[in-house]
Coordinates of C-alpha atoms and ligand atoms in Angstrom, one line a residue:
M1 CA 114.6 97.9 38.7
G2 CA 113.4 95.9 36.4
Q3 CA 110.3 95.7 35.4
H4 CA 108.3 99.2 34.2
G5 CA 105.8 100.0 36.5
S6 CA 102.4 100.8 34.8
A7 CA 99.1 102.8 35.2
S8 CA 97.6 99.6 36.6
G9 CA 100.2 99.0 39.2
S10 CA 99.5 102.3 40.6
I11 CA 96.0 101.4 41.1
L12 CA 96.7 98.1 42.7
L13 CA 98.9 100.3 45.2
G14 CA 96.6 102.2 45.8
L15 CA 98.2 104.3 47.6
D16 CA 96.5 108.0 47.5
G17 CA 98.8 110.8 45.5
F18 CA 101.4 107.8 44.4
E19 CA 102.3 106.3 41.2
V20 CA 104.7 103.4 41.0
T21 CA 107.6 103.4 38.3
A22 CA 109.0 100.0 38.5
A23 CA 108.7 96.9 40.3
E24 CA 110.7 93.4 40.9
V25 CA 110.9 90.7 43.2
I26 CA 114.3 90.7 44.9
D27 CA 114.5 87.5 47.4
G28 CA 111.0 86.9 47.4
E29 CA 109.9 90.7 48.2
W30 CA 108.6 93.3 46.1
Q31 CA 110.8 96.1 45.7
L32 CA 108.6 98.9 44.3
E33 CA 109.5 102.0 43.0
V34 CA 107.4 105.0 43.9
Q35 CA 107.5 108.4 43.4
T36 CA 104.2 111.0 44.5
T37 CA 102.1 112.6 41.5
A38 CA 102.6 116.2 42.6
T39 CA 104.6 117.9 39.8
V40 CA 103.7 121.3 40.7
V41 CA 104.0 122.6 43.8
G42 CA 104.1 126.1 45.4
C43 CA 106.6 127.2 48.1
V44 CA 105.9 126.5 51.9
G45 CA 107.4 129.9 52.5
C46 CA 106.0 132.3 50.2
G47 CA 104.1 130.2 47.5
V48 CA 105.9 130.6 44.8
R49 CA 105.9 127.7 42.1
A50 CA 109.2 125.6 43.2
E51 CA 111.6 124.0 41.2
A52 CA 113.0 120.4 41.3
H53 CA 116.1 119.9 43.4
G54 CA 116.8 116.3 42.5
R55 CA 115.4 113.5 44.8
R56 CA 116.2 111.4 47.8
T57 CA 115.6 107.6 48.0
V58 CA 113.5 106.3 51.3
R59 CA 112.5 102.8 52.1
V60 CA 109.7 102.0 53.7
R61 CA 107.9 98.0 54.0
D62 CA 104.2 98.6 53.6
L63 CA 101.6 95.9 52.8
P64 CA 102.2 92.5 51.2
I65 CA 100.4 92.2 47.8
G66 CA 100.2 88.8 47.1
G67 CA 101.5 87.3 50.2
R68 CA 105.0 88.7 49.6
P69 CA 106.8 91.6 51.6
V70 CA 106.7 94.7 50.2
V71 CA 109.0 97.5 50.1
L72 CA 108.6 100.9 48.8
C73 CA 111.2 103.0 47.6
W74 CA 109.9 106.1 47.6
R75 CA 111.8 108.8 45.4
K76 CA 111.4 111.8 47.4
R77 CA 111.4 115.2 46.0
I78 CA 113.4 117.7 47.0
W79 CA 112.3 121.0 45.9
R80 CA 113.6 124.5 46.0
C81 CA 112.3 128.2 46.0
R82 CA 113.3 130.6 43.6
E83 CA 112.3 133.7 45.4
P84 CA 115.6 135.3 46.4
A85 CA 113.7 137.0 49.0
C86 CA 112.1 134.2 50.4
S87 CA 113.8 132.7 53.4
V88 CA 113.0 129.0 53.1
H89 CA 115.8 127.7 50.0
T90 CA 114.9 123.9 49.9
W91 CA 112.7 121.2 51.1
T92 CA 111.6 117.3 50.6
E93 CA 108.0 116.7 49.9
R94 CA 106.2 115.4 52.4
T95 CA 102.8 113.1 52.7
A96 CA 100.2 111.8 55.6
A97 CA 100.8 108.1 54.1
I98 CA 104.6 108.1 55.0
C99 CA 105.6 109.5 58.0
P100 CA 109.0 110.8 58.1
R101 CA 111.8 108.6 59.2
A102 CA 109.0 105.6 59.1
V103 CA 109.8 102.0 58.8
L104 CA 106.2 101.3 58.0
T105 CA 103.5 103.3 55.8
E106 CA 100.9 104.2 57.9
R107 CA 98.2 101.8 56.7
A108 CA 100.9 99.2 56.9
R109 CA 101.1 100.6 61.1
A110 CA 97.5 100.5 61.0
E111 CA 97.0 97.1 60.0
A112 CA 99.5 96.2 62.3
C113 CA 97.5 97.8 65.3
R114 CA 94.1 95.9 64.0
R115 CA 95.8 92.5 64.0
V116 CA 97.5 93.0 67.4
G117 CA 94.1 94.8 68.4
K118 CA 91.6 93.0 66.9
D119 CA 92.7 89.8 65.8
A120 CA 95.2 89.4 69.7
H121 CA 97.4 88.1 67.3
A122 CA 101.5 88.1 68.9
V123 CA 103.7 91.8 68.1
A124 CA 106.3 89.4 67.5
A125 CA 104.1 87.3 64.8
V126 CA 103.1 90.5 63.1
A127 CA 106.6 92.3 64.0
R128 CA 107.9 89.3 61.6
D129 CA 106.0 89.4 59.3
L130 CA 106.0 93.0 58.0
G131 CA 109.9 92.6 58.8
V132 CA 110.3 95.0 61.6
G133 CA 111.3 95.2 64.5
W134 CA 108.8 94.4 67.9
A135 CA 108.8 97.7 69.3
T136 CA 107.9 99.4 65.9
V137 CA 105.3 97.3 65.9
M138 CA 103.7 97.8 69.7
R139 CA 104.4 101.9 68.9
A140 CA 102.1 101.5 66.3
V141 CA 99.4 99.4 68.1
H142 CA 99.6 102.6 70.3
E143 CA 99.3 105.0 68.2
H144 CA 96.8 104.1 66.4
G145 CA 94.8 101.9 69.3
T146 CA 94.7 104.8 72.2
P147 CA 92.4 107.0 69.8
L148 CA 90.1 104.0 69.4
V149 CA 90.4 103.0 73.4
D150 CA 89.7 107.1 74.3
D151 CA 86.7 107.5 72.4
A152 CA 84.1 108.7 74.8
A153 CA 81.2 107.0 72.5
R154 CA 82.7 103.5 73.8
L155 CA 81.0 104.0 77.0
E156 CA 77.8 105.4 76.0
G157 CA 74.6 104.0 76.6
V158 CA 76.3 101.6 79.9
V159 CA 72.9 100.5 82.2
A160 CA 73.9 97.8 83.7
L161 CA 77.5 97.0 85.0
G162 CA 79.9 93.9 85.3
L163 CA 82.5 94.1 88.0
D164 CA 85.2 91.4 87.9
E165 CA 89.2 90.5 88.6
T166 CA 91.2 88.9 86.4
S167 CA 95.1 88.2 87.4
F168 CA 97.4 90.0 85.8
L169 CA 101.2 88.5 86.6
K170 CA 101.8 85.4 88.4
A171 CA 102.9 85.7 91.8
T172 CA 106.9 85.2 91.8
R173 CA 109.2 84.6 94.6
H174 CA 109.5 88.1 95.1
A175 CA 105.9 89.5 94.8
P176 CA 101.9 87.9 95.3
T177 CA 100.0 88.0 91.8
Q178 CA 99.0 91.3 90.6
W179 CA 95.1 91.7 89.8
V180 CA 93.2 93.8 87.8
T181 CA 89.5 94.6 87.8
G182 CA 87.9 94.3 84.5
L183 CA 84.5 96.9 84.2
V184 CA 82.0 94.6 81.5
G185 CA 79.0 96.6 80.1
L186 CA 76.9 93.5 80.5
K187 CA 74.2 94.0 77.7
R188 CA 76.5 93.9 75.0
G189 CA 79.1 91.7 77.1
R190 CA 81.9 94.7 75.8
L191 CA 84.9 95.5 78.2
L192 CA 84.8 99.0 79.2
D193 CA 87.8 99.5 81.6
V194 CA 90.6 97.4 83.4
V195 CA 91.7 99.2 86.2
A196 CA 95.2 97.9 88.6
D197 CA 94.0 96.2 91.4
R198 CA 90.4 94.4 92.7
T199 CA 90.2 96.7 95.6
K200 CA 87.8 99.3 96.6
A201 CA 90.0 102.2 95.7
A202 CA 90.5 100.5 92.2
V203 CA 87.3 101.1 90.9
A204 CA 85.8 104.0 92.9
G205 CA 88.7 106.0 90.9
W206 CA 87.7 105.1 87.9
L207 CA 83.8 105.4 88.7
G208 CA 84.9 108.8 90.5
A209 CA 86.0 109.8 86.7
R210 CA 82.5 109.1 85.1
P211 CA 80.0 112.0 84.8
R212 CA 77.3 112.3 86.8
G213 CA 74.9 111.5 83.5
W214 CA 76.7 107.9 82.8
L215 CA 76.6 107.0 86.3
A216 CA 72.6 107.9 86.8
Q217 CA 72.0 105.7 83.7
V218 CA 73.6 102.3 85.5
T219 CA 70.3 100.8 86.8
T220 CA 72.2 97.4 87.7
V221 CA 75.9 95.9 89.0
A222 CA 76.5 92.4 88.8
L223 CA 79.7 91.5 91.3
D224 CA 81.8 89.3 92.9
P225 CA 80.9 89.3 97.1
W226 CA 83.9 87.9 97.9
R227 CA 85.3 91.5 97.3
G228 CA 85.5 95.2 98.2
Y229 CA 83.9 96.5 95.2
A230 CA 79.9 97.0 96.8
S231 CA 81.7 100.0 99.3
A232 CA 82.9 101.8 96.3
L233 CA 79.9 101.7 94.6
V234 CA 78.0 102.9 98.3
V235 CA 78.4 106.6 96.4
P236 CA 78.4 106.8 93.0
L237 CA 75.9 104.0 92.2
G238 CA 74.0 103.8 95.2
H239 CA 71.0 103.9 93.4
A240 CA 71.9 101.2 91.5
R241 CA 70.3 97.5 92.6
L242 CA 73.1 95.8 93.4
V243 CA 73.5 91.4 92.1
V244 CA 75.3 88.3 93.1
D245 CA 74.9 87.0 89.8
H246 CA 74.8 83.2 89.0
F247 CA 78.6 83.4 87.6
H248 CA 80.2 84.5 90.6
A249 CA 78.2 82.4 93.6
V250 CA 78.9 79.3 91.6
R251 CA 82.5 80.3 91.4
L252 CA 82.5 80.7 95.5
A253 CA 80.5 77.6 96.0
N254 CA 82.9 75.4 93.5
T255 CA 85.7 77.3 95.6
V256 CA 84.5 75.5 98.9
V257 CA 84.4 72.0 96.8
D258 CA 87.6 72.5 95.9
Q259 CA 88.6 73.1 99.6
V260 CA 87.0 70.4 101.1
R261 CA 88.5 68.3 98.4
R262 CA 92.1 69.4 99.3
R263 CA 91.7 69.1 102.9
T264 CA 89.9 65.3 102.4
Q265 CA 93.4 64.2 100.2
Q266 CA 95.7 65.6 102.6
A267 CA 93.6 63.6 105.4
T268 CA 93.3 60.4 103.8
L269 CA 96.5 60.3 102.0
G270 CA 98.9 62.9 103.6
H271 CA 99.7 64.4 100.3
R272 CA 98.3 67.0 98.2
G273 CA 96.4 65.9 95.5
R274 CA 98.4 63.4 92.9
K275 CA 97.1 62.1 88.9
R276 CA 96.1 58.7 90.4
D277 CA 94.2 59.8 93.2
P278 CA 90.7 59.1 93.1
L279 CA 89.1 62.5 94.4
Y280 CA 92.2 64.0 92.4
R281 CA 90.9 62.1 89.0
I282 CA 87.4 63.6 89.4
R283 CA 88.4 67.5 90.7
K284 CA 86.8 68.7 87.3
L285 CA 83.3 66.2 87.8
L286 CA 83.3 67.9 90.5
L287 CA 82.9 70.7 89.8
T288 CA 80.9 70.6 86.6
A289 CA 76.9 71.4 86.8
A290 CA 75.0 68.2 87.9
E291 CA 72.3 68.1 85.1
Q292 CA 75.7 68.3 82.2
L293 CA 77.2 65.5 83.5
T294 CA 76.7 62.6 81.3
E295 CA 76.0 59.0 82.5
R296 CA 79.7 57.8 82.5
G297 CA 80.8 61.3 84.3
R298 CA 78.0 60.3 86.9
V299 CA 79.2 56.8 87.2
R300 CA 83.0 57.5 87.6
L301 CA 82.1 60.8 90.0
R302 CA 80.6 57.8 92.3
A303 CA 83.4 55.7 92.3
G304 CA 85.3 58.3 93.0
L305 CA 83.4 59.7 96.5
A306 CA 83.3 55.8 97.2
V307 CA 87.4 55.3 97.1
G308 CA 88.5 58.9 98.2
D309 CA 85.8 60.0 100.4
P310 CA 85.3 58.1 103.4
T311 CA 83.7 61.1 105.6
G312 CA 81.7 61.7 103.0
E313 CA 82.2 65.1 103.6
V314 CA 83.1 66.4 99.7
A315 CA 79.7 64.7 98.6
V316 CA 78.3 67.1 101.1
A317 CA 80.3 70.0 99.8
W318 CA 78.8 69.3 96.4
Q319 CA 75.4 68.4 97.4
G320 CA 75.5 72.4 98.8
K321 CA 77.0 73.7 95.2
E322 CA 74.3 72.3 93.5
L323 CA 71.3 73.5 95.9
L324 CA 73.3 76.8 95.8
R325 CA 72.5 76.6 92.4
A326 CA 69.6 75.9 92.4
V327 CA 68.6 79.5 93.9
Y328 CA 69.5 80.4 90.4
A329 CA 67.2 77.9 88.1
T330 CA 64.3 78.9 89.9
D331 CA 61.3 80.7 88.3
G332 CA 60.1 83.7 90.9
M333 CA 61.1 85.5 94.5
P334 CA 59.0 82.6 96.1
A335 CA 60.6 79.6 94.5
A336 CA 64.1 81.1 94.5
R337 CA 63.5 82.1 98.5
A338 CA 62.3 78.1 99.2
A339 CA 65.6 77.2 97.4
L340 CA 67.7 79.3 99.5
D341 CA 66.2 77.8 102.7
R342 CA 66.8 74.7 101.2
F343 CA 70.4 75.2 100.7
Y344 CA 70.4 76.9 104.0
R345 CA 68.8 73.7 105.9
W346 CA 71.7 71.7 104.7
A347 CA 74.7 73.7 104.7
D348 CA 73.6 74.6 108.7
G349 CA 72.8 70.5 109.0
V350 CA 75.5 68.6 107.8
G351 CA 78.5 70.4 110.1
V352 CA 81.3 71.3 107.2
T353 CA 83.5 74.1 108.6
E354 CA 84.0 75.3 104.4
L355 CA 79.8 74.6 103.7
S356 CA 78.9 76.9 107.0
R357 CA 81.4 79.5 106.4
L358 CA 80.0 79.9 102.8
A359 CA 76.3 79.7 104.4
R360 CA 77.7 83.0 106.5
T361 CA 78.6 84.8 102.7
V362 CA 75.2 83.5 101.2
R363 CA 73.2 84.8 104.2
V364 CA 75.1 88.4 104.1
W365 CA 74.3 88.7 99.8
E366 CA 71.2 87.4 100.1
T367 CA 69.7 90.5 99.4
E368 CA 71.4 90.1 96.1
I369 CA 71.6 87.0 95.6
L370 CA 68.0 87.2 94.8
A371 CA 68.4 90.5 93.3
W372 CA 68.8 88.4 90.3
Q373 CA 64.8 87.4 90.1
V374 CA 64.1 90.8 89.7
T375 CA 65.7 91.9 87.2
G376 CA 65.3 89.4 85.0
G377 CA 68.6 87.0 85.1
C378 CA 70.6 90.1 84.7
S379 CA 73.7 88.1 84.6
N380 CA 77.7 88.0 84.5
G381 CA 77.7 85.6 82.1
P382 CA 78.7 88.6 79.5
T383 CA 81.7 88.9 81.9
E384 CA 82.3 85.6 82.6
A385 CA 82.6 85.4 78.3
V386 CA 85.1 88.9 78.3
N387 CA 87.3 86.7 80.7
L388 CA 88.1 83.6 78.5
L389 CA 88.8 86.9 75.6
I390 CA 91.2 88.6 78.6
K391 CA 92.5 84.6 78.9
K392 CA 93.1 84.3 74.9
V393 CA 95.0 88.0 74.9
K394 CA 97.8 86.6 78.1
R395 CA 98.6 84.0 75.9
V396 CA 99.2 85.5 73.1
G397 CA 101.2 88.0 74.8
H398 CA 102.8 85.2 76.7
G399 CA 102.8 87.1 80.1
F400 CA 102.3 90.9 80.4
R401 CA 105.0 93.0 82.3
N402 CA 103.9 96.7 81.4
F403 CA 100.1 97.2 82.9
A404 CA 99.4 100.0 80.3
N405 CA 100.4 97.5 77.1
Y406 CA 98.3 95.1 79.2
R407 CA 94.9 97.3 79.2
L408 CA 95.3 98.2 75.7
R409 CA 95.6 95.1 74.4
L410 CA 92.6 94.0 76.3
L411 CA 90.6 96.9 75.1
L412 CA 91.1 96.7 71.7
Y413 CA 90.6 93.1 71.5
C414 CA 87.3 93.1 73.4
G415 CA 86.2 96.7 74.1
V416 CA 86.1 98.1 70.7
R417 CA 84.2 98.2 67.5
W418 CA 85.9 97.7 64.8
Q419 CA 85.3 99.1 61.4
T420 CA 85.4 96.1 59.1
H421 CA 85.3 96.2 55.3
H422 CA 82.8 93.3 54.5
T423 CA 83.7 91.1 51.7
A424 CA 81.1 90.2 49.4
R425 CA 80.8 86.4 48.6
L426 CA 82.5 85.2 45.6
R427 CA 80.1 81.9 45.5
S428 CA 77.1 81.9 47.6
R429 CA 76.3 78.5 49.6
S430 CA 73.0 78.6 48.2
P431 CA 73.1 76.2 45.0
H432 CA 73.2 78.3 41.7
F433 CA 70.1 77.7 39.5
L434 CA 71.0 78.5 35.6
A435 CA 68.8 80.0 33.3
Ligands
LIG1 ZN1 109.7 130.8 49.0

């Protein structure tokens, strides 16, 4: 070992009960020789003062210092009991900071969990930074993350619940796409849980595990009208108001626009959309809210339809989508009712199969669609926001295989409140006035 350790070195290390006895940079890494400060201990069996019986060095990785990886060489003390009648002979000292046979200190493991969970960094990247294996980091994420996810306080105070599906595993040649259902607390926009599959049974199972008092507090549920979710809610949440929110209704209408566009492409060109096809080029503009189109976008949209939509059915579906959106843009029940009737008249009058089917779905869910007005615009918007976060975790995770890992990662990223140390700003943004 090179430089000798010092009191300030021990302070900088900041590992409770440890002091630095030597420090050296080897191959770009700090090698810190450390020992515990406990020099007087009692026997674990009889309590008689133990005597030193040599040391054994273990090496563990700790948090980086100044951007450099750190290896702690812990000169572990071995103690011996001098009491002849005692059954304990020798033992090695222990500490909560470094678990037996660990390759990382506990605080490095907690930090690994925070980076993977809170910051959604890839497990492989964190493992590389810490100089350990993937499994070591994943184990740390499990052990430090599970208590956060299992904390019952996480689910407290939910009055509005949102349900939505996201894909978990993309379809392969041998298996269809696998889905999961996310349950979101709409008020705080927090992911409450993720259940495998998007079926009635999946949601019913989760609700069945909630205490009665918890269910009683939920007054509103926003959901996707396509799924069997609603029937899962009848018993446990029969008292709550069901709402088909803006986000899901628009998604439904957008699906119809897409279907008509694809059908028209196939009919006019004899193939699926390609990069240069007029309708394919405006596929995103077709799904953009009309009021958000730029002047240029409007021109491109009209031009694309003029060339690619000879029957005018795509334009008709687009108009239907906008009329359904208008229901959500109204203020108050009479206006919403009138807007809904305009949508029906249009959808029933134009005779486009996909749009007629949409109108039938809307009629089935009419009460829930109009309920949006009564709930003061209870929105599944938070669900949409959580969906974006979910996508980020999926991207980082490069396709999860294991549902338990996936759920843990999602909940750590969008369902847990992390304790963060607020760092004071060294230089404030406001200008300094020197006295
Ligand atoms: Zn003893």
